[in-house]
């Protein structure tokens, strides 16, 4: 027996209920039993009949409920009686008709609004954070390329606390090991003051890495009096710490009379022109420093001039790293003046300084006049065209000491490549040549290939990111079959395709010098992989590293390579890279089995990456 409740919308609306599948009329004075298991209310649209009635009324409300059979029959009789009574009512007065129209409509609107708000509250998810909360949560996020610095504020604070608690352990490391790496520990200025004491009369630590530790200019004062007395420390790395110009000035005052440190690393430390000038003044007095790294700072023409002035007096600095600064053509010209009278510098890194053709011309002019022996020249990513390549080629022709030439990511094109090739025919010192990313096509590569017929000095050749195509691959492969002494050949992203892979596969059958072959992202697919697999079956005495990543190779190509490795009883390959291809578990399993087979037959480890 269920309790009942009554609700009313107006004087006339009819409500139909359905019990156990049977529809029955039911007056609004009656109620639905609370024992029903479910209830569905349907409100139909309001209809208008101009002939019979002049007002709009609520047609029906259907409520479905499941209840016991005895209760249903008894209620059915009541509903019939109420239904007849409601049908027998006489028509109401006009006022009643207006009320009968307004009240149901208003009730309908109210009920619809309530139901909509209810559904909205239930179904729509509550936002996790407001905009202000989100901005607040990301305000303290630290971003850096250094290890251990990309931490949320809370986590960063936790790491800092742990680092301070471990300072005693760090101090023990400084006293126990010759090489100590404490990068990314976030111990800050306070921690540096504590650790510096361990370096005072330390005769153990020769190389210390304090990179990315939140050290500022104030923290560098900890080295005052310490580095003057320590003669064992040879390498000090402070990269990734925001020491700025003030920190550089403080450090330079300390290092001016230091007789131990030979390598100083200040990369990404926010140094500007004033800091570079302070370093220049220090170099005039310091006679110990051999390697100076100032990469990725804010040094402009003025700072380059300050460093160039120090090169006129310094007699010991051998390697100067200025990659990723803002020297430009004027900075290069200033360095050229300083290099004219300098005999000690052997390595010059100027990558990413927007030197341009004019800067190259001035720099090469200074290098040509100097009596010192430069062994490494890095001019990568400097907007150099064929015009600038001409000046570089002129220097290459005359140089007898240069071993490493880097023109990576410039714009010398085929014309510039031909000029460099002509210079390499006369040069007999350069072993490493990097011409990657210079928009060189088959014509330029053919000129480079011709050099290798007579040049047996070049051992490393980087030609990646040049659209040489199958024709360029064929020209290079034909020469390398029986000529040259190239050991490392890099041809990633060169658009050689399966046809180019076929030329290199044929070359590998005869070549006896290439140990590293990089063919990444050349669209080799299965066809190219199968061609290379055939050459792997032949005994190759030199090839140890093969990189075929990003080549859309599938299981068929992987199976062919796996079978080739199993068939070759004297395989020399130690590293095979098939990463970022389209291999399934079947292809991966085949390669894994081949790796295990190679180990069983030769007892040599083959690293397979997929």
XYZ file of C-alpha atoms in Angstrom:
610
model
C 0.000 0.000 0.000
C 1.622 3.222 -1.073
C 1.078 6.752 0.102
C -0.329 9.302 -2.342
C 0.296 12.934 -3.161
C -1.677 15.414 -5.217
C -0.481 18.090 -7.666
C -2.470 20.436 -9.857
C -1.638 22.478 -12.942
C -5.067 23.919 -13.813
C -8.737 23.069 -13.736
C -8.989 21.071 -16.974
C -5.797 19.271 -18.017
C -6.031 15.532 -18.334
C -3.361 13.153 -17.125
C -2.987 9.627 -18.496
C -1.134 6.967 -16.524
C 0.053 3.633 -17.789
C 0.242 0.758 -15.341
C 1.828 -2.514 -16.508
C 1.386 -1.554 -20.110
C -2.300 -0.451 -19.792
C -3.264 3.189 -20.291
C -5.836 4.577 -17.890
C -7.224 8.057 -17.328
C -6.463 9.674 -14.069
C -7.596 12.936 -12.551
C -5.203 15.413 -11.141
C -6.770 14.955 -7.717
C -5.358 11.432 -7.483
C -1.742 10.494 -6.858
C 0.790 7.983 -7.957
C 1.687 5.290 -5.484
C 5.152 5.625 -3.955
C 5.647 1.887 -4.439
C 6.152 2.297 -8.197
C 9.586 1.269 -9.446
C 9.981 3.914 -12.092
C 8.215 7.009 -13.329
C 8.308 8.752 -16.727
C 6.603 12.114 -17.223
C 5.964 13.286 -20.773
C 4.530 16.693 -21.488
C 3.188 16.956 -25.000
C 3.199 20.170 -27.030
C 0.211 22.508 -26.677
C -2.255 22.202 -29.540
C -4.654 24.826 -30.829
C -8.109 24.047 -32.256
C -9.856 27.063 -33.684
C -13.138 25.254 -34.395
C -13.905 23.510 -31.094
C -11.982 25.537 -28.515
C -10.526 29.056 -28.543
C -7.817 28.482 -25.998
C -4.730 26.383 -25.682
C -4.516 23.740 -23.029
C -2.137 21.098 -21.856
C -3.079 17.969 -23.717
C -1.668 15.172 -21.643
C 0.911 14.117 -19.146
C 1.872 10.464 -19.296
C 3.257 8.808 -16.200
C 4.370 5.212 -16.430
C 4.801 3.194 -13.343
C 5.184 -0.454 -12.414
C 3.133 -1.690 -9.465
C 1.321 -4.797 -8.235
C -1.690 -6.108 -10.209
C -4.239 -5.690 -7.373
C -3.355 -2.105 -6.830
C -3.470 -1.452 -10.566
C -7.043 -2.750 -11.027
C -8.413 -0.774 -8.130
C -6.810 2.410 -9.369
C -8.075 1.705 -12.859
C -11.682 1.982 -11.693
C -10.965 5.243 -9.940
C -9.284 6.678 -12.961
C -12.209 5.828 -15.222
C -14.617 7.591 -12.852
C -12.477 10.686 -12.614
C -11.943 10.685 -16.354
C -15.704 10.649 -17.002
C -16.284 13.401 -14.487
C -13.664 15.564 -16.117
C -15.231 14.947 -19.558
C -18.699 15.769 -18.315
C -17.752 19.217 -17.083
C -19.469 22.076 -18.823
C -17.580 24.669 -20.745
C -16.158 27.417 -18.563
C -16.657 31.167 -18.801
C -14.273 33.201 -20.982
C -12.312 34.167 -17.904
C -11.940 30.536 -17.002
C -10.804 29.839 -20.556
C -8.104 32.500 -20.326
C -6.977 31.096 -17.019
C -7.002 27.599 -18.449
C -4.658 28.854 -21.195
C -2.288 31.018 -19.139
C -1.830 28.782 -16.124
C -0.850 25.586 -18.001
C 1.488 27.586 -20.266
C 3.157 29.258 -17.299
C 3.416 25.977 -15.473
C 4.926 24.385 -18.557
C 7.583 27.114 -18.788
C 8.416 26.867 -15.091
C 8.680 23.082 -15.144
C 10.811 23.159 -18.311
C 13.183 25.706 -16.753
C 13.512 23.694 -13.546
C 14.114 20.453 -15.429
C 16.715 22.095 -17.685
C 18.658 23.512 -14.722
C 18.517 20.089 -13.073
C 19.887 18.351 -16.157
C 22.560 21.031 -16.601
C 23.751 20.613 -13.027
C 23.888 16.824 -13.295
C 25.371 16.374 -16.775
C 27.720 19.308 -17.264
C 31.137 18.770 -15.571
C 32.253 21.237 -12.991
C 35.355 23.162 -14.159
C 38.488 22.051 -12.359
C 40.028 25.496 -11.967
C 39.130 29.038 -12.824
C 41.235 31.066 -15.196
C 42.890 32.904 -12.364
C 43.716 29.632 -10.625
C 45.198 28.200 -13.812
C 47.391 31.234 -14.399
C 48.445 31.121 -10.775
C 49.371 27.440 -11.024
C 51.659 28.026 -14.016
C 53.197 31.274 -12.821
C 56.126 29.633 -11.078
C 56.941 27.080 -13.762
C 60.647 27.078 -14.549
C 61.781 26.403 -18.114
C 65.363 25.664 -19.028
C 67.361 23.356 -21.261
C 69.473 22.400 -18.268
C 68.829 19.163 -16.433
C 66.776 19.378 -13.276
C 65.377 22.874 -13.823
C 62.036 22.182 -15.556
C 60.249 21.716 -12.256
C 57.011 22.943 -10.755
C 57.520 25.374 -7.860
C 56.617 22.883 -5.147
C 58.689 20.089 -6.601
C 61.595 22.462 -7.226
C 61.519 23.561 -3.604
C 61.549 19.930 -2.517
C 64.599 19.200 -4.686
C 66.310 22.297 -3.291
C 65.681 21.157 0.294
C 66.983 17.683 -0.475
C 70.052 19.143 -2.177
C 70.880 21.261 0.863
C 70.490 18.230 3.107
C 72.937 16.340 0.895
C 75.579 19.051 0.815
C 77.808 16.993 3.120
C 77.629 14.101 0.653
C 78.490 16.470 -2.206
C 81.467 17.766 -0.256
C 82.677 14.178 0.225
C 82.416 13.619 -3.527
C 84.607 16.659 -4.155
C 87.241 15.204 -1.860
C 87.005 11.660 -3.221
C 86.696 11.775 -7.031
C 88.692 13.454 -9.768
C 85.603 14.064 -11.941
C 82.497 15.328 -10.131
C 79.187 16.078 -11.886
C 76.782 18.095 -9.717
C 74.727 19.617 -12.521
C 71.027 20.264 -11.930
C 71.144 19.829 -8.135
C 69.657 23.296 -7.435
C 71.730 23.970 -4.337
C 71.943 27.695 -5.163
C 74.328 30.308 -3.823
C 74.219 28.998 -0.245
C 75.196 25.526 -1.343
C 78.045 26.880 -3.438
C 79.454 28.761 -0.430
C 79.396 25.499 1.508
C 80.965 23.402 -1.265
C 83.604 25.948 -2.191
C 85.356 25.309 1.113
C 85.978 21.737 -0.021
C 87.883 23.064 -3.028
C 90.207 25.348 -1.089
C 93.163 22.982 -0.721
C 91.651 20.088 -2.658
C 94.159 18.048 -4.646
C 91.673 15.425 -5.895
C 88.922 17.050 -7.968
C 90.200 17.965 -11.427
C 86.885 18.439 -13.244
C 83.805 19.904 -11.511
C 80.409 20.489 -13.108
C 78.212 23.025 -11.288
C 75.888 23.630 -14.281
C 72.213 24.550 -13.779
C 72.236 25.006 -10.026
C 70.548 28.384 -9.602
C 73.859 30.125 -8.934
C 73.889 33.918 -9.332
C 76.564 36.604 -9.345
C 76.499 36.705 -5.529
C 77.256 33.003 -5.331
C 80.438 33.325 -7.376
C 81.989 35.326 -4.536
C 82.422 31.952 -2.851
C 85.360 31.279 -5.174
C 87.254 34.306 -3.926
C 90.447 33.059 -2.296
C 89.560 29.469 -3.145
C 90.552 29.234 -6.813
C 93.739 31.172 -6.162
C 95.008 28.461 -3.834
C 93.617 25.441 -5.738
C 95.942 24.297 -8.508
C 94.449 20.815 -9.026
C 91.152 21.929 -10.591
C 91.464 21.896 -14.392
C 87.844 22.184 -15.655
C 85.080 24.350 -14.182
C 81.585 24.243 -15.706
C 79.163 26.980 -14.625
C 76.845 26.788 -17.678
C 73.121 27.298 -17.240
C 73.488 29.605 -14.237
C 72.186 33.169 -14.549
C 75.378 34.888 -13.458
C 75.157 37.672 -16.081
C 77.752 40.373 -16.602
C 78.197 41.013 -12.887
C 78.996 37.375 -12.240
C 81.431 37.320 -15.146
C 83.262 40.363 -13.738
C 83.470 38.770 -10.293
C 84.744 35.475 -11.702
C 87.294 37.184 -13.925
C 88.775 39.079 -10.999
C 89.298 35.722 -9.292
C 90.678 33.882 -12.354
C 93.090 36.598 -13.434
C 95.862 35.041 -11.332
C 94.626 31.438 -11.291
C 97.231 28.936 -12.438
C 95.132 25.773 -12.482
C 91.950 26.029 -14.552
C 92.477 25.195 -18.222
C 88.847 24.873 -19.379
C 86.100 27.334 -18.416
C 82.510 26.743 -19.544
C 80.079 29.675 -19.320
C 77.435 28.639 -21.864
C 73.900 30.036 -21.478
C 74.743 32.263 -18.550
C 73.238 35.547 -19.778
C 76.570 37.165 -20.580
C 76.482 40.383 -22.598
C 79.085 42.724 -23.980
C 80.269 43.936 -20.570
C 80.829 40.390 -19.387
C 82.708 39.546 -22.587
C 84.927 42.609 -22.133
C 85.708 41.526 -18.568
C 86.677 38.092 -19.856
C 88.890 39.756 -22.450
C 90.718 41.696 -19.739
C 91.166 38.483 -17.745
C 92.669 36.712 -20.780
C 95.340 39.413 -21.017
C 96.593 38.386 -17.561
C 95.730 34.680 -17.386
C 98.303 32.343 -18.906
C 96.709 29.012 -18.044
C 93.310 28.905 -19.754
C 93.234 26.736 -22.902
C 89.504 26.336 -23.678
C 86.855 29.052 -23.274
C 83.173 28.313 -23.991
C 80.777 31.265 -24.258
C 78.047 29.658 -26.402
C 74.429 30.858 -26.453
C 74.897 34.185 -24.730
C 74.117 37.814 -25.658
C 77.485 38.953 -26.921
C 77.320 41.548 -29.697
C 79.914 43.391 -31.791
C 81.259 45.304 -28.780
C 81.875 42.099 -26.832
C 83.553 40.491 -29.853
C 85.872 43.484 -30.063
C 86.814 43.090 -26.418
C 87.657 39.426 -26.911
C 89.567 40.196 -30.124
C 91.731 42.697 -28.244
C 92.722 40.035 -25.727
C 93.832 37.690 -28.532
C 96.564 40.179 -29.403
C 98.154 39.657 -25.981
C 97.067 36.161 -24.906
C 99.525 33.422 -25.843
C 97.848 30.326 -24.407
C 94.149 30.157 -25.426
C 93.672 27.366 -27.976
C 89.908 26.954 -28.366
C 87.297 29.749 -28.471
C 83.581 28.861 -28.595
C 81.223 31.689 -29.546
C 78.317 29.743 -31.064
C 74.850 31.245 -30.847
C 75.759 34.867 -30.168
C 75.212 38.109 -32.125
C 78.603 38.928 -33.594
C 77.467 39.535 -37.159
C 79.782 40.734 -39.910
C 81.333 43.433 -37.694
C 82.075 40.962 -34.928
C 83.754 38.603 -37.387
C 85.825 41.468 -38.753
C 86.895 42.431 -35.225
C 87.971 38.849 -34.494
C 89.947 38.806 -37.726
C 92.034 41.750 -36.528
C 92.752 40.011 -33.254
C 93.664 36.744 -34.977
C 96.212 38.303 -37.322
C 98.843 38.492 -34.587
C 97.656 35.511 -32.529
C 99.565 32.257 -32.870
C 98.016 30.112 -30.152
C 94.336 29.767 -31.185
C 93.675 26.470 -32.986
C 89.886 26.083 -32.860
C 87.330 28.775 -33.691
C 83.587 28.130 -33.299
C 81.324 30.833 -34.772
C 78.179 28.859 -35.535
C 74.929 30.854 -35.642
C 76.302 34.408 -35.543
C 74.759 35.769 -38.782
C 78.229 36.444 -40.115
C 77.150 36.455 -43.774
C 79.345 36.725 -46.846
C 80.953 40.028 -45.795
C 81.829 38.687 -42.376
C 83.354 35.561 -43.934
C 85.429 37.684 -46.298
C 86.851 39.745 -43.416
C 87.445 36.696 -41.242
C 89.208 34.720 -43.966
C 91.378 37.749 -44.681
C 92.562 37.784 -41.070
C 93.089 34.021 -40.961
C 95.126 34.112 -44.157
C 97.543 36.640 -42.640
C 98.127 34.877 -39.339
C 101.061 32.617 -38.692
C 99.232 30.397 -36.257
C 97.892 26.988 -37.250
C 94.105 26.784 -37.203
C 92.865 23.170 -37.180
C 89.098 23.721 -36.817
C 86.814 26.319 -38.393
C 83.077 26.185 -37.620
C 80.996 28.574 -39.745
C 77.710 26.659 -39.643
C 74.366 28.464 -39.850
C 75.742 31.855 -40.845
C 73.752 32.716 -44.003
C 76.741 32.072 -46.237
C 76.071 31.813 -49.986
C 78.226 30.737 -52.937
C 79.947 34.118 -52.712
C 81.095 33.431 -49.167
C 82.006 29.849 -50.118
C 84.478 31.305 -52.611
C 86.440 33.023 -49.794
C 86.373 29.840 -47.693
C 87.618 27.826 -50.681
C 90.549 30.217 -51.169
C 91.584 29.689 -47.560
C 91.193 25.898 -47.855
C 93.496 25.815 -50.875
C 96.350 27.433 -48.933
C 95.810 25.898 -45.506
C 98.095 23.076 -44.474
C 96.835 22.731 -40.919
C 93.022 22.784 -41.160
C 91.514 19.408 -40.239
C 87.833 20.157 -39.751
C 85.637 22.411 -41.915
C 81.992 22.999 -41.013
C 79.652 24.875 -43.367
C 76.504 23.105 -42.165
C 73.113 24.811 -42.745
C 74.191 27.620 -45.009
C 73.099 28.301 -48.595
C 76.092 27.643 -50.841
C 74.084 25.493 -53.327
C 75.733 23.663 -56.259
C 77.924 26.623 -57.200
C 79.424 26.857 -53.729
C 79.850 23.073 -53.524
C 81.823 23.106 -56.768
C 84.137 25.814 -55.383
C 84.731 23.847 -52.180
C 85.358 20.719 -54.274
C 88.036 22.514 -56.308
C 89.744 23.607 -53.094
C 89.641 20.095 -51.625
C 91.476 18.768 -54.678
C 94.471 20.850 -53.629
C 94.122 20.467 -49.868
C 95.734 17.484 -48.181
C 95.004 18.215 -44.516
C 91.206 18.335 -44.036
C 89.765 15.069 -42.739
C 86.236 16.149 -41.746
C 83.951 18.007 -44.160
C 80.402 19.069 -43.254
C 78.313 20.488 -46.102
C 74.921 19.366 -44.828
C 71.829 21.515 -45.338
C 73.157 23.665 -48.197
C 70.593 22.945 -50.927
C 73.129 20.950 -52.926
C 71.726 18.812 -55.749
C 73.153 16.013 -57.909
C 75.437 18.436 -59.801
C 77.189 19.675 -56.653
C 77.469 16.179 -55.183
C 79.028 14.896 -58.397
C 81.755 17.544 -57.995
C 82.372 16.434 -54.399
C 82.477 12.791 -55.514
C 85.159 13.565 -58.095
C 87.390 14.876 -55.292
C 87.307 11.471 -53.586
C 88.929 9.776 -56.573
C 92.288 11.318 -55.681
C 91.764 12.449 -52.082
C 92.402 9.765 -49.498
C 92.636 12.197 -46.558
C 88.900 12.888 -46.055
C 87.504 10.313 -43.613
C 84.202 11.935 -42.553
C 81.706 13.393 -45.011
C 78.396 14.962 -43.914
C 76.032 15.639 -46.831
C 72.682 15.275 -45.093
C 69.694 17.560 -45.723
C 70.683 18.089 -49.373
C 68.228 17.005 -52.108
C 70.771 14.988 -54.074
C 68.182 12.425 -55.233
C 68.923 9.028 -56.849
C 71.266 10.659 -59.402
C 73.462 12.175 -56.705
C 73.456 8.860 -54.842
C 74.592 7.050 -57.982
C 77.424 9.547 -58.632
C 78.704 9.201 -55.077
C 78.299 5.423 -54.889
C 80.145 4.811 -58.149
C 83.213 6.654 -56.860
C 83.131 5.100 -53.403
C 83.138 1.575 -54.775
C 86.889 1.606 -55.286
C 88.084 5.101 -54.335
C 88.447 7.335 -51.306
C 89.044 6.656 -47.650
C 85.678 7.778 -46.239
C 84.823 5.997 -43.002
C 81.760 7.997 -41.884
C 79.217 8.857 -44.582
C 76.084 10.785 -43.513
C 73.290 11.077 -46.083
C 70.151 11.542 -44.010
C 67.189 13.399 -45.571
C 68.667 13.358 -49.098
C 65.638 12.035 -51.046
C 67.563 9.139 -52.601
C 64.618 6.697 -52.481
C 64.754 2.958 -53.150
C 66.728 3.534 -56.358
C 69.450 5.361 -54.448
C 69.518 2.586 -51.862
C 70.146 0.132 -54.676
C 73.253 2.095 -55.733
C 74.615 2.153 -52.168
C 73.848 -1.538 -51.686
C 75.928 -2.298 -54.770
C 78.698 -0.017 -53.471
C 78.846 -1.817 -50.107
C 79.729 -5.088 -51.839
C 83.061 -3.591 -52.940
C 83.832 -0.741 -50.512
C 86.257 -1.626 -47.745
C 86.450 1.642 -45.776
C 82.959 2.832 -44.766
C 82.201 1.882 -41.168
C 79.237 4.223 -40.513
C 76.454 4.759 -43.054
C 73.543 7.063 -42.208
C 70.585 6.817 -44.626
C 67.815 8.135 -42.397
C 64.595 9.560 -43.828
C 65.260 8.814 -47.485
C 61.986 7.075 -48.350
C 63.704 3.703 -48.851
C 60.616 1.643 -47.954
C 60.767 -2.159 -48.175
C 62.295 -2.087 -51.654
C 65.340 -0.161 -50.456
C 65.687 -2.266 -47.316
C 65.628 -5.467 -49.398
C 68.387 -4.110 -51.645
C 70.580 -3.283 -48.658
C 69.846 -6.704 -47.143
C 71.358 -8.377 -50.193
C 74.634 -6.525 -49.635
C 74.630 -7.483 -45.940
C 74.800 -11.141 -46.950
C 78.193 -10.498 -48.484
C 81.141 -10.390 -46.114
C 81.889 -6.704 -45.413
C 85.005 -6.079 -43.398
C 84.278 -2.484 -42.425
C 80.565 -1.603 -42.011
C 79.709 -1.556 -38.299
C 76.909 1.016 -38.009
C 73.871 1.259 -40.290
C 71.127 3.816 -39.636
C 67.841 3.276 -41.521
C 65.472 5.219 -39.266
C 62.447 7.138 -40.621
C 62.309 5.195 -43.901
C 58.766 3.775 -43.894
C 60.156 0.227 -43.733
C 57.613 -2.463 -42.860
C 57.850 -6.102 -41.793
C 58.870 -7.342 -45.250
C 61.991 -5.181 -45.231
C 62.747 -6.157 -41.640
C 62.459 -9.864 -42.517
C 64.944 -9.437 -45.372
C 67.488 -7.696 -43.145
C 67.023 -10.329 -40.417
C 67.620 -13.179 -42.886
C 70.714 -11.429 -44.225
C 72.172 -11.130 -40.732
C 71.539 -14.809 -40.083
C 73.074 -15.839 -43.409
C 76.308 -13.874 -42.878
C 78.483 -15.918 -40.528
C 81.129 -13.213 -40.324
C 78.978 -10.105 -39.980
C 80.808 -7.030 -38.696
C 77.696 -4.962 -37.945
C 77.452 -3.841 -34.303
C 74.639 -1.261 -34.527
C 71.447 -1.364 -36.624
C 68.907 1.446 -36.247
C 65.394 0.898 -37.617
C 63.643 3.337 -35.292
C 60.550 5.259 -36.416
C 59.575 2.822 -39.154
C 56.336 0.845 -39.560
C 57.349 -2.431 -37.932
C 54.849 -4.650 -36.124
C 55.642 -7.253 -33.477
C 56.413 -9.752 -36.246
C 59.153 -7.606 -37.777
C 60.565 -6.722 -34.367
C 60.652 -10.375 -33.353
C 62.480 -11.320 -36.559
C 65.160 -8.699 -35.878
C 65.491 -9.794 -32.260
C 65.986 -13.404 -33.337
C 68.630 -12.300 -35.835
C 70.426 -10.367 -33.104
C 70.462 -13.429 -30.850
C 71.677 -15.593 -33.725
C 74.581 -13.222 -34.400
C 75.591 -13.409 -30.756
C 75.450 -17.208 -30.751
C 77.542 -17.499 -33.903
C 80.117 -14.743 -33.301
C 79.791 -13.913 -29.586
C 79.527 -10.258 -30.609
C 76.816 -7.879 -29.418
C 74.577 -6.403 -32.113
C 72.526 -3.431 -30.929
C 69.196 -3.360 -32.797
C 66.906 -0.360 -32.328
C 63.311 -0.271 -33.564
